[in-house]
Amino acid sequence: MSGSLAIIGLGPGEARYLTPSALAALESASDLVGYGPYLDRVPAHARQTKHASDNRVEVERARHALMLAAEGKAVAVVSGGDPGVFAMAAAVFEALEAGEPDWRKLSISVEPGITALLAAAAKAGAPLGGDFCAISLSDNLKPWEVVTARLTAALSADFVISLYNPISKARPWQLGKALELAATIRAAETPVIFARAVGRPDESLRILTLAEAIAAAGTADMATLVMIGASATRLIAREGENPIVYTPRSVTKSPCVTSQGRT
Amino acid sequence: MSGSLAIIGLGPGEARYLTPSALAALESASDLVGYGPYLDRVPAHARQTKHASDNRVEVERARHALMLAAEGKAVAVVSGGDPGVFAMAAAVFEALEAGEPDWRKLSISVEPGITALLAAAAKAGAPLGGDFCAISLSDNLKPWEVVTARLTAALSADFVISLYNPISKARPWQLGKALELAATIRAAETPVIFARAVGRPDESLRILTLAEAIAAAGTADMATLVMIGASATRLIAREGENPIVYTPRSVTKSPCVTSQGRT
């Protein structure tokens, strides 16, 4: 089959974070498929057709992209951040596996991008200095008990934890609950980062304690990446600027993994 | 103070993965500091001085960079991948915190880069489709029992697991032990990815089962990123090509977090 499909990460937003490899893949496409606001970031091009869709219909969008590619088009599916991290790549492969056998003959590639946890960490300092994990707080695709089991495991084993999709109108309480759970295992003064729209003109970074973060949970939104420090995560104060948040590379104490937390 | 320090992620290797933002920061530097092979990736520039060092001396290298910046230089510290993920950023902030109080007045920034787990995932398909974690297998900076406690927690809670620094001449047995531990919790047919030097001319990708990965542990090296799938991670077979590895976004079963594994 002559069609192709590139699944492309736009990075955090501004063009200066888009890799040349992803840019080249965008420019060689005949058809762009994606959530409207991501497509809006790609400059209009006379030769290209944009197919915008709602944010909630990933698998339908993926099927549409595969059908266009099967017709011989050079299709680019665009995601914010990295397409493999809570974005479109997995949806495309779900649609591929469930779809026409011939689709497997298409040329399919994935272009990585700077995901929100890397952009947020760079803005804050080096909070990911130790082992870390990323958890989507959305319970649209998994039971809430899976989210809390994973959070508990990551807290108990002292990972730095990045929370994607922390809050939305349809999911107003999950972030508060997650932070309250964190406070049963981590100290109240543990640094927590609310990084909103990092890499875009309206970016903001708030460095809170875990106790403050619980009170501020309602001020986060879907553009916010929430990062909970490990037990060793520290601040370096600076005059007239945000403190630097970092996690030292060395670990001396041993976390004890139990569902009751570290002992 | 007039000096500045940019901590820069070069991404996986080839220039097509270097962000324009990181490139601009590199080009505006007067002094480049880093591990020799990373500095070699940066084109020589008549105006710039390169300060190469060994790979083992991160904090000394970081102190040297801060001293140069304090002298008024525009310093760039270069790392492969992302500087905040098992690389130079945390070392710089350790040196900053322990160093001269005046150093805190320097202009310090971090330029994110495509880290190995994103490059490897993009090459393989979408193995990070669910929640995931990253663990350095090096026990130079943390006790091995911390590594195994974190691995056990991540395996039990069904994260996709990326292993950085899997093996070296001085640490020959850790990867085998980690994979054997994984096999006590995950099924023997769980997909495991050995992604070596992804994004460089000599890149290679091997898709193994967990059982095969245990037997092949000795064939990995420090340039290899090892990724252990979650229980739901799957393969899509393709004729004449590597299978696609992906993790579906939906989770239906609930992981039970115990140190004995899922029940």
Short mmCIF file of C-alpha atoms in Angstrom, two decimals:
data_model
loop_
_atom_site.label_atom_id
_atom_site.label_comp_id
_atom_site.label_asym_id
_atom_site.label_seq_id
_atom_site.Cartn_x
_atom_site.Cartn_y
_atom_site.Cartn_z
CA MET A 1 0.00 0.00 0.00
CA SER A 2 1.33 3.43 -0.91
CA GLY A 3 -0.20 5.42 1.98
CA SER A 4 1.64 6.32 5.13
CA LEU A 5 0.81 7.37 8.67
CA ALA A 6 3.07 9.42 10.95
CA ILE A 7 1.99 9.87 14.56
CA ILE A 8 3.59 13.14 15.57
CA GLY A 9 4.36 14.79 18.90
CA LEU A 10 4.20 18.60 18.75
CA GLY A 11 5.90 19.00 22.13
CA PRO A 12 4.60 21.47 24.70
CA GLY A 13 3.44 24.12 22.27
CA GLU A 14 5.87 26.64 20.89
CA ALA A 15 7.73 25.83 17.69
CA ARG A 16 11.08 26.01 19.46
CA TYR A 17 10.25 22.67 21.15
CA LEU A 18 9.22 20.90 17.95
CA THR A 19 12.00 18.59 16.74
CA PRO A 20 13.24 18.96 13.13
CA SER A 21 12.28 15.31 12.60
CA ALA A 22 8.66 15.96 13.64
CA LEU A 23 8.57 19.16 11.57
CA ALA A 24 9.75 17.29 8.47
CA ALA A 25 7.08 14.63 9.02
CA LEU A 26 4.41 17.36 9.37
CA GLU A 27 5.54 19.09 6.21
CA SER A 28 5.49 15.95 4.09
CA ALA A 29 1.89 15.10 5.02
CA SER A 30 -1.05 15.57 2.70
CA ASP A 31 -3.63 15.16 5.47
CA LEU A 32 -3.45 16.23 9.12
CA VAL A 33 -5.71 14.53 11.65
CA GLY A 34 -6.09 15.60 15.28
CA TYR A 35 -7.87 17.41 18.05
CA GLY A 36 -8.72 20.94 16.83
CA PRO A 37 -6.47 22.98 19.16
CA TYR A 38 -3.43 20.84 18.26
CA LEU A 39 -4.13 21.21 14.52
CA ASP A 40 -4.40 24.97 15.05
CA ARG A 41 -0.75 24.99 16.13
CA VAL A 42 0.34 23.70 12.73
CA PRO A 43 0.71 26.53 10.15
CA ALA A 44 -1.81 26.28 7.31
CA HIS A 45 -0.39 24.85 4.10
CA ALA A 46 -2.17 25.09 0.74
CA ARG A 47 -1.36 21.48 -0.15
CA GLN A 48 -2.67 20.02 3.13
CA THR A 49 -6.13 19.10 4.35
CA LYS A 50 -6.83 19.40 8.08
CA HIS A 51 -9.32 17.01 9.66
CA ALA A 52 -10.16 18.39 13.10
CA SER A 53 -12.07 16.38 15.67
CA ASP A 54 -13.28 16.53 19.24
CA ASN A 55 -10.93 15.47 22.05
CA ARG A 56 -13.05 12.52 23.18
CA VAL A 57 -13.08 10.35 20.08
CA GLU A 58 -9.52 9.03 19.85
CA VAL A 59 -10.27 5.62 18.33
CA GLU A 60 -12.69 6.99 15.71
CA ARG A 61 -10.07 9.61 14.82
CA ALA A 62 -7.44 6.88 14.59
CA ARG A 63 -9.67 4.77 12.30
CA HIS A 64 -10.28 7.79 10.12
CA ALA A 65 -6.53 8.41 9.85
CA LEU A 66 -5.89 4.76 8.93
CA MET A 67 -8.63 4.85 6.27
CA LEU A 68 -7.12 7.97 4.71
CA ALA A 69 -3.69 6.31 4.68
CA ALA A 70 -5.21 3.17 3.11
CA GLU A 71 -6.54 5.44 0.31
CA GLY A 72 -2.91 6.39 -0.41
CA LYS A 73 -2.71 9.64 1.56
CA ALA A 74 0.36 10.74 3.55
CA VAL A 75 -1.39 11.18 6.89
CA ALA A 76 -0.05 12.90 10.00
CA VAL A 77 -1.86 12.34 13.29
CA VAL A 78 -0.88 15.15 15.65
CA SER A 79 -0.71 15.08 19.45
CA GLY A 80 0.48 17.62 21.96
CA GLY A 81 3.60 16.60 23.89
CA ASP A 82 4.74 13.09 23.00
CA PRO A 83 2.24 10.95 21.04
CA GLY A 84 3.05 7.85 23.10
CA VAL A 85 2.37 9.40 26.52
CA PHE A 86 -1.37 9.55 27.22
CA ALA A 87 -1.95 10.68 23.64
CA MET A 88 -2.79 9.30 20.18
CA ALA A 89 -0.23 6.57 19.46
CA ALA A 90 -1.86 3.80 21.51
CA ALA A 91 -5.29 4.69 20.05
CA VAL A 92 -3.91 4.34 16.51
CA PHE A 93 -2.49 0.90 17.27
CA GLU A 94 -5.76 -0.20 18.91
CA ALA A 95 -7.56 0.80 15.72
CA LEU A 96 -4.88 -0.87 13.59
CA GLU A 97 -5.16 -4.16 15.46
CA ALA A 98 -8.98 -4.18 15.29
CA GLY A 99 -9.13 -2.93 11.68
CA GLU A 100 -8.57 -4.20 8.15
CA PRO A 101 -5.69 -6.71 7.83
CA ASP A 102 -4.32 -4.69 4.90
CA TRP A 103 -3.73 -1.67 7.15
CA ARG A 104 -0.77 -3.53 8.65
CA LYS A 105 1.06 -3.10 5.34
CA LEU A 106 0.99 0.70 5.69
CA SER A 107 4.18 2.55 6.50
CA ILE A 108 3.59 3.74 10.08
CA SER A 109 6.03 5.81 12.16
CA VAL A 110 5.97 7.65 15.48
CA GLU A 111 7.78 10.98 15.99
CA PRO A 112 8.58 11.55 19.67
CA GLY A 113 8.06 14.93 21.32
CA ILE A 114 8.88 16.71 24.57
CA THR A 115 6.20 15.41 26.93
CA ALA A 116 4.73 17.60 29.68
CA LEU A 117 6.70 15.97 32.49
CA LEU A 118 10.02 16.87 30.81
CA ALA A 119 8.92 20.43 30.04
CA ALA A 120 7.64 20.94 33.58
CA ALA A 121 10.75 19.43 35.15
CA ALA A 122 13.06 21.63 33.06
CA LYS A 123 11.13 24.74 34.09
CA ALA A 124 11.25 23.78 37.79
CA GLY A 125 14.89 22.62 37.99
CA ALA A 126 15.55 18.87 38.19
CA PRO A 127 12.71 17.27 40.16
CA LEU A 128 13.14 14.02 38.16
CA GLY A 129 16.67 13.52 39.52
CA GLY A 130 15.69 10.09 40.85
CA ASP A 131 13.41 7.28 39.69
CA PHE A 132 10.02 8.54 38.58
CA CYS A 133 6.62 7.52 37.27
CA ALA A 134 3.76 9.00 35.29
CA ILE A 135 0.12 8.28 36.04
CA SER A 136 -2.98 9.52 34.25
CA LEU A 137 -5.58 10.51 36.83
CA SER A 138 -8.39 10.04 34.34
CA ASP A 139 -10.73 7.25 35.29
CA ASN A 140 -12.42 7.26 31.89
CA LEU A 141 -10.33 4.29 30.79
CA LYS A 142 -9.44 2.57 34.07
CA PRO A 143 -11.16 2.06 37.42
CA TRP A 144 -10.31 4.61 40.11
CA GLU A 145 -9.10 1.74 42.33
CA VAL A 146 -6.33 1.05 39.78
CA VAL A 147 -5.30 4.70 39.99
CA THR A 148 -5.13 4.59 43.78
CA ALA A 149 -3.31 1.23 43.82
CA ARG A 150 -0.66 2.63 41.48
CA LEU A 151 -0.38 5.87 43.41
CA THR A 152 0.03 3.95 46.66
CA ALA A 153 2.74 1.75 45.16
CA ALA A 154 4.62 4.72 43.72
CA LEU A 155 4.36 6.73 46.93
CA SER A 156 5.47 3.82 49.09
CA ALA A 157 8.48 3.08 46.87
CA ASP A 158 9.42 6.79 46.85
CA PHE A 159 9.13 7.57 43.15
CA VAL A 160 8.74 11.17 41.96
CA ILE A 161 5.18 11.12 40.58
CA SER A 162 3.84 13.05 37.59
CA LEU A 163 0.06 13.25 37.28
CA TYR A 164 -1.36 13.76 33.78
CA ASN A 165 -5.01 14.70 33.15
CA PRO A 166 -5.36 15.81 36.79
CA ILE A 167 -8.78 17.40 36.66
CA SER A 168 -11.64 18.30 34.33
CA LYS A 169 -15.25 19.45 34.62
CA ALA A 170 -16.38 15.82 34.47
CA ARG A 171 -13.69 14.72 36.99
CA PRO A 172 -13.52 17.46 39.63
CA TRP A 173 -12.48 15.48 42.75
CA GLN A 174 -9.78 13.04 41.64
CA LEU A 175 -6.78 15.35 42.06
CA GLY A 176 -7.78 16.33 45.60
CA LYS A 177 -8.20 12.66 46.54
CA ALA A 178 -4.86 11.75 45.00
CA LEU A 179 -3.04 14.48 46.92
CA GLU A 180 -4.80 13.49 50.15
CA LEU A 181 -3.63 9.93 49.56
CA ALA A 182 -0.09 11.24 48.99
CA ALA A 183 -0.26 13.05 52.34
CA THR A 184 -0.87 9.75 54.14
CA ILE A 185 2.57 8.57 52.93
CA ARG A 186 4.68 11.69 52.15
CA ALA A 187 5.42 14.59 54.52
CA ALA A 188 3.17 17.67 54.39
CA GLU A 189 6.12 19.85 53.30
CA THR A 190 6.98 17.64 50.26
CA PRO A 191 7.35 19.91 47.21
CA VAL A 192 4.51 19.71 44.69
CA ILE A 193 4.69 21.44 41.30
CA PHE A 194 1.64 22.73 39.41
CA ALA A 195 3.04 23.37 35.93
CA ARG A 196 0.46 24.85 33.58
CA ALA A 197 0.91 25.19 29.82
CA VAL A 198 4.71 25.07 30.11
CA GLY A 199 6.26 25.92 26.74
CA ARG A 200 3.35 28.14 25.74
CA PRO A 201 3.02 31.94 26.04
CA ASP A 202 0.65 31.66 29.03
CA GLU A 203 2.83 29.20 30.98
CA SER A 204 2.83 29.28 34.79
CA LEU A 205 4.68 27.36 37.46
CA ARG A 206 3.62 27.10 41.09
CA ILE A 207 5.83 25.46 43.71
CA LEU A 208 3.70 24.39 46.67
CA THR A 209 3.97 22.11 49.65
CA LEU A 210 1.85 18.98 49.59
CA ALA A 211 -0.42 20.55 52.24
CA GLU A 212 -0.83 23.69 50.11
CA ALA A 213 -1.41 21.60 46.99
CA ILE A 214 -4.35 19.80 48.60
CA ALA A 215 -5.97 23.18 49.32
CA ALA A 216 -5.17 24.38 45.78
CA ALA A 217 -6.31 21.25 43.90
CA GLY A 218 -9.35 23.05 42.49
CA THR A 219 -7.12 25.63 40.79
CA ALA A 220 -5.53 23.04 38.49
CA ASP A 221 -7.01 22.30 35.07
CA MET A 222 -6.49 19.91 32.14
CA ALA A 223 -3.46 21.94 30.97
CA THR A 224 -1.75 21.40 34.34
CA LEU A 225 0.91 18.78 34.99
CA VAL A 226 1.10 18.02 38.71
CA MET A 227 4.37 16.62 40.04
CA ILE A 228 4.74 15.25 43.58
CA GLY A 229 8.30 15.18 44.85
CA ALA A 230 10.00 12.15 46.39
CA SER A 231 10.92 12.23 50.08
CA ALA A 232 14.33 13.70 49.20
CA THR A 233 13.08 16.37 46.77
CA ARG A 234 14.38 19.78 47.88
CA LEU A 235 14.15 23.50 47.19
CA ILE A 236 17.00 25.95 46.59
CA ALA A 237 15.80 29.44 47.46
CA ARG A 238 16.67 32.32 45.13
CA GLU A 239 16.04 36.02 45.59
CA GLY A 240 13.23 37.42 43.48
CA GLU A 241 12.63 34.16 41.63
CA ASN A 242 10.92 30.82 42.06
CA PRO A 243 12.98 28.39 44.11
CA ILE A 244 14.69 25.61 42.17
CA VAL A 245 13.16 22.18 42.80
CA TYR A 246 15.47 19.20 42.52
CA THR A 247 15.80 15.60 43.61
CA PRO A 248 19.34 14.55 44.59
CA ARG A 249 20.65 11.57 42.65
CA SER A 250 21.74 9.59 45.72
CA VAL A 251 19.39 7.54 47.84
CA THR A 252 20.56 6.38 51.22
CA LYS A 253 17.44 5.08 52.93
CA SER A 254 15.49 2.08 51.82
CA PRO A 255 11.80 2.39 51.05
CA CYS A 256 9.74 -0.46 52.47
CA VAL A 257 7.00 -1.40 50.08
CA THR A 258 3.72 -2.05 51.85
CA SER A 259 0.22 -0.82 51.17
CA GLN A 260 0.40 1.06 54.48
CA GLY A 261 3.28 3.22 53.26
CA ARG A 262 6.90 3.42 54.25
CA THR A 263 7.72 2.20 57.71
CA MET B 1 26.32 38.24 38.12
CA SER B 2 26.59 38.38 34.35
CA GLY B 3 27.35 34.71 33.69
CA SER B 4 24.79 32.13 32.71
CA LEU B 5 24.40 28.38 32.74
CA ALA B 6 22.17 26.39 30.39
CA ILE B 7 21.79 22.66 31.06
CA ILE B 8 21.00 21.21 27.66
CA GLY B 9 19.48 17.94 26.46
CA LEU B 10 20.86 16.82 23.10
CA GLY B 11 18.16 14.19 22.65
CA PRO B 12 18.99 10.68 21.44
CA GLY B 13 21.77 11.69 19.09
CA GLU B 14 21.01 12.84 15.59
CA ALA B 15 20.45 16.56 14.98
CA ARG B 16 16.88 15.92 13.80
CA TYR B 17 15.91 15.22 17.42
CA LEU B 18 17.55 18.35 18.88
CA THR B 19 14.93 21.02 19.60
CA PRO B 20 15.44 24.51 18.11
CA SER B 21 15.37 25.86 21.68
CA ALA B 22 18.27 23.62 22.74
CA LEU B 23 20.16 24.43 19.53
CA ALA B 24 19.82 28.18 20.18
CA ALA B 25 21.09 27.70 23.74
CA LEU B 26 24.08 25.70 22.45
CA GLU B 27 24.92 28.34 19.85
CA SER B 28 24.86 31.21 22.33
CA ALA B 29 27.33 29.52 24.72
CA SER B 30 30.96 30.58 25.06
CA ASP B 31 31.93 27.40 26.97
CA LEU B 32 30.63 23.86 26.59
CA VAL B 33 31.02 21.42 29.48
CA GLY B 34 30.23 17.73 29.34
CA TYR B 35 31.17 14.11 28.92
CA GLY B 36 33.46 13.85 25.88
CA PRO B 37 31.23 11.77 23.56
CA TYR B 38 28.32 14.21 24.09
CA LEU B 39 30.55 17.22 23.37
CA ASP B 40 31.71 15.46 20.20
CA ARG B 41 28.14 15.60 18.91
CA VAL B 42 28.18 19.40 19.00
CA PRO B 43 29.75 20.93 15.86
CA ALA B 44 32.99 22.81 16.59
CA HIS B 45 32.63 26.58 16.72
CA ALA B 46 35.60 28.97 16.63
CA ARG B 47 34.14 31.16 19.38
CA GLN B 48 33.52 28.28 21.81
CA THR B 49 35.74 26.41 24.24
CA LYS B 50 34.94 22.76 24.91
CA HIS B 51 35.70 21.33 28.37
CA ALA B 52 35.45 17.54 28.08
CA SER B 53 35.45 15.27 31.12
CA ASP B 54 35.06 11.67 32.11
CA ASN B 55 31.58 10.19 32.63
CA ARG B 56 32.04 9.47 36.35
CA VAL B 57 32.64 12.93 37.74
CA GLU B 58 29.26 14.65 37.43
CA VAL B 59 29.49 16.86 40.51
CA GLU B 60 33.06 18.04 39.78
CA ARG B 61 31.98 18.79 36.23
CA ALA B 62 28.97 20.69 37.56
CA ARG B 63 31.17 22.73 39.95
CA HIS B 64 33.51 23.55 37.10
CA ALA B 65 30.57 24.76 34.98
CA LEU B 66 29.27 26.94 37.83
CA MET B 67 32.72 28.45 38.39
CA LEU B 68 33.01 29.31 34.70
CA ALA B 69 29.56 30.93 34.79
CA ALA B 70 30.54 32.87 37.92
CA GLU B 71 33.50 34.24 35.93
CA GLY B 72 31.00 35.70 33.48
CA LYS B 73 31.00 32.97 30.85
CA ALA B 74 27.91 31.77 28.98
CA VAL B 75 28.18 28.11 29.88
CA ALA B 76 26.30 25.18 28.36
CA VAL B 77 26.36 21.85 30.18
CA VAL B 78 25.42 19.13 27.69
CA SER B 79 23.74 15.80 28.36
CA GLY B 80 22.45 13.10 26.05
CA GLY B 81 18.67 12.65 26.06
CA ASP B 82 16.99 14.91 28.60
CA PRO B 83 19.28 16.57 31.16
CA GLY B 84 16.79 15.97 33.98
CA VAL B 85 16.48 12.21 33.48
CA PHE B 86 19.47 10.36 34.98
CA ALA B 87 21.77 13.05 33.58
CA MET B 88 23.47 16.34 34.52
CA ALA B 89 20.70 18.64 35.80
CA ALA B 90 20.42 17.19 39.31
CA ALA B 91 24.24 17.15 39.65
CA VAL B 92 24.37 20.86 38.78
CA PHE B 93 21.79 21.71 41.41
CA GLU B 94 23.59 19.58 44.01
CA ALA B 95 26.75 21.57 43.27
CA LEU B 96 24.79 24.83 43.30
CA GLU B 97 23.25 24.12 46.70
CA ALA B 98 26.60 23.11 48.24
CA GLY B 99 28.55 25.89 46.54
CA GLU B 100 29.12 29.65 46.81
CA PRO B 101 25.98 31.61 47.84
CA ASP B 102 26.61 34.03 44.96
CA TRP B 103 26.15 31.24 42.43
CA ARG B 104 22.41 31.37 43.15
CA LYS B 105 22.29 34.76 41.42
CA LEU B 106 23.38 33.21 38.11
CA SER B 107 20.89 32.88 35.32
CA ILE B 108 20.30 29.11 35.11
CA SER B 109 18.02 27.34 32.65
CA VAL B 110 17.29 23.78 31.61
CA GLU B 111 16.56 22.82 27.99
CA PRO B 112 14.55 19.59 27.82
CA GLY B 113 15.37 16.87 25.29
CA ILE B 114 13.90 13.63 23.94
CA THR B 115 14.86 11.10 26.62
CA ALA B 116 15.67 7.47 25.73
CA LEU B 117 12.34 6.10 26.92
CA LEU B 118 10.45 8.32 24.46
CA ALA B 119 12.80 7.54 21.57
CA ALA B 120 12.62 3.80 22.27
CA ALA B 121 8.84 3.84 22.65
CA ALA B 122 8.37 5.73 19.37
CA LYS B 123 10.58 3.23 17.55
CA ALA B 124 8.68 0.24 19.01
CA GLY B 125 5.12 1.54 18.65
CA ALA B 126 3.31 2.76 21.75
CA PRO B 127 4.46 0.63 24.70
CA LEU B 128 3.89 3.59 27.08
CA GLY B 129 0.14 3.63 26.34
CA GLY B 130 -0.60 3.23 30.05
CA ASP B 131 0.97 4.43 33.29
CA PHE B 132 4.75 3.98 33.30
CA CYS B 133 7.87 4.46 35.35
CA ALA B 134 11.61 4.90 34.84
CA ILE B 135 14.22 3.31 37.11
CA SER B 136 18.00 3.57 36.92
CA LEU B 137 19.50 0.15 37.52
CA SER B 138 22.78 1.67 38.65
CA ASP B 139 23.53 1.01 42.28
CA ASN B 140 26.37 3.52 42.33
CA LEU B 141 24.09 6.09 43.96
CA LYS B 142 21.49 3.97 45.73
CA PRO B 143 21.44 0.61 47.47
CA TRP B 144 20.41 -2.37 45.33
CA GLU B 145 17.61 -3.08 47.81
CA VAL B 146 16.05 0.28 46.86
CA VAL B 147 16.17 -0.75 43.20
CA THR B 148 14.46 -4.07 43.92
CA ALA B 149 11.85 -2.47 46.19
CA ARG B 150 10.95 0.02 43.45
CA LEU B 151 10.92 -2.69 40.78
CA THR B 152 8.66 -4.86 42.91
CA ALA B 153 6.27 -1.97 43.53
CA ALA B 154 6.14 -1.04 39.85
CA LEU B 155 5.69 -4.64 38.72
CA SER B 156 2.97 -5.31 41.27
CA ALA B 157 1.05 -2.17 40.33
CA ASP B 158 1.39 -3.06 36.62
CA PHE B 159 3.36 -0.07 35.36
CA VAL B 160 5.28 -0.27 32.09
CA ILE B 161 8.89 -0.11 33.32
CA SER B 162 11.85 1.54 31.59
CA LEU B 163 15.30 0.60 32.88
CA TYR B 164 18.10 3.15 32.38
CA ASN B 165 21.79 2.28 32.90
CA PRO B 166 20.94 -1.43 32.69
CA ILE B 167 24.43 -2.87 32.63
CA SER B 168 28.11 -1.95 32.55
CA LYS B 169 31.46 -3.67 33.03
CA ALA B 170 31.37 -2.76 36.72
CA ARG B 171 27.70 -3.83 37.08
CA PRO B 172 27.33 -7.02 35.04
CA TRP B 173 24.58 -8.87 36.95
CA GLN B 174 21.94 -6.26 37.83
CA LEU B 175 19.89 -6.47 34.62
CA GLY B 176 19.60 -10.25 34.80
CA LYS B 177 18.48 -10.05 38.42
CA ALA B 178 15.94 -7.34 37.61
CA LEU B 179 14.44 -9.38 34.77
CA GLU B 180 14.34 -12.51 36.94
CA LEU B 181 12.47 -10.47 39.56
CA ALA B 182 10.07 -9.31 36.84
CA ALA B 183 9.41 -12.93 35.90
CA THR B 184 8.18 -13.69 39.42
CA ILE B 185 5.36 -11.15 38.87
CA ARG B 186 4.82 -10.80 35.10
CA ALA B 187 4.10 -13.61 32.62
CA ALA B 188 7.03 -15.17 30.74
CA GLU B 189 5.57 -13.98 27.40
CA THR B 190 5.42 -10.30 28.48
CA PRO B 191 7.04 -8.18 25.73
CA VAL B 192 10.43 -6.73 26.63
CA ILE B 193 12.19 -4.19 24.39
CA PHE B 194 15.97 -3.84 24.12
CA ALA B 195 16.39 -0.49 22.36
CA ARG B 196 20.01 0.36 21.66
CA ALA B 197 21.25 3.77 20.50
CA VAL B 198 17.82 4.73 19.13
CA GLY B 199 18.10 7.95 17.13
CA ARG B 200 21.70 7.23 16.12
CA PRO B 201 23.03 5.67 12.91
CA ASP B 202 23.74 2.34 14.65
CA GLU B 203 20.33 2.03 16.34
CA SER B 204 18.83 -1.41 16.94
CA LEU B 205 15.57 -2.62 18.40
CA ARG B 206 14.95 -6.12 19.70
CA ILE B 207 11.48 -7.27 20.74
CA LEU B 208 11.77 -10.24 23.09
CA THR B 209 9.63 -12.10 25.57
CA LEU B 210 10.52 -11.70 29.22
CA ALA B 211 11.88 -15.27 29.21
CA GLU B 212 14.06 -14.50 26.18
CA ALA B 213 15.18 -11.20 27.74
CA ILE B 214 16.52 -13.01 30.81
CA ALA B 215 18.65 -15.20 28.56
CA ALA B 216 19.77 -12.15 26.53
CA ALA B 217 20.55 -9.83 29.47
CA GLY B 218 24.29 -10.08 28.83
CA THR B 219 23.85 -8.69 25.30
CA ALA B 220 22.63 -5.30 26.57
CA ASP B 221 25.04 -2.44 27.25
CA MET B 222 25.03 1.10 28.64
CA ALA B 223 23.53 2.45 25.40
CA THR B 224 20.54 0.11 25.77
CA LEU B 225 17.17 1.17 27.17
CA VAL B 226 15.27 -1.87 28.44
CA MET B 227 11.50 -1.62 28.60
CA ILE B 228 9.33 -4.25 30.32
CA GLY B 229 5.70 -4.25 29.19
CA ALA B 230 2.70 -4.14 31.50
CA SER B 231 0.43 -7.19 31.73
CA ALA B 232 -1.69 -5.83 28.85
CA THR B 233 1.20 -4.88 26.51
CA ARG B 234 0.67 -6.58 23.13
CA LEU B 235 2.26 -7.21 19.77
CA ILE B 236 0.82 -6.57 16.31
CA ALA B 237 2.57 -8.84 13.82
CA ARG B 238 3.66 -7.41 10.47
CA GLU B 239 5.13 -9.16 7.47
CA GLY B 240 8.86 -8.56 6.98
CA GLU B 241 9.11 -6.05 9.83
CA ASN B 242 9.40 -5.93 13.59
CA PRO B 243 6.05 -6.38 15.30
CA ILE B 244 4.50 -3.21 16.76
CA VAL B 245 4.52 -3.16 20.58
CA TYR B 246 1.72 -1.24 22.25
CA THR B 247 -0.10 -0.98 25.54
CA PRO B 248 -3.86 -0.44 25.24
CA ARG B 249 -5.12 2.65 27.04
CA SER B 250 -7.89 0.88 28.92
CA VAL B 251 -7.37 -1.11 32.10
CA THR B 252 -10.11 -3.42 33.25
CA LYS B 253 -8.49 -5.52 35.96
CA SER B 254 -7.30 -4.17 39.25
CA PRO B 255 -3.69 -4.70 40.32
CA CYS B 256 -3.34 -5.75 43.92
CA VAL B 257 -0.30 -4.15 45.49
CA THR B 258 1.62 -6.60 47.65
CA SER B 259 5.25 -7.50 47.83
CA GLN B 260 4.28 -11.01 46.68
CA GLY B 261 2.93 -9.65 43.40
CA ARG B 262 -0.50 -9.45 41.91
CA THR B 263 -3.00 -11.95 43.27
#
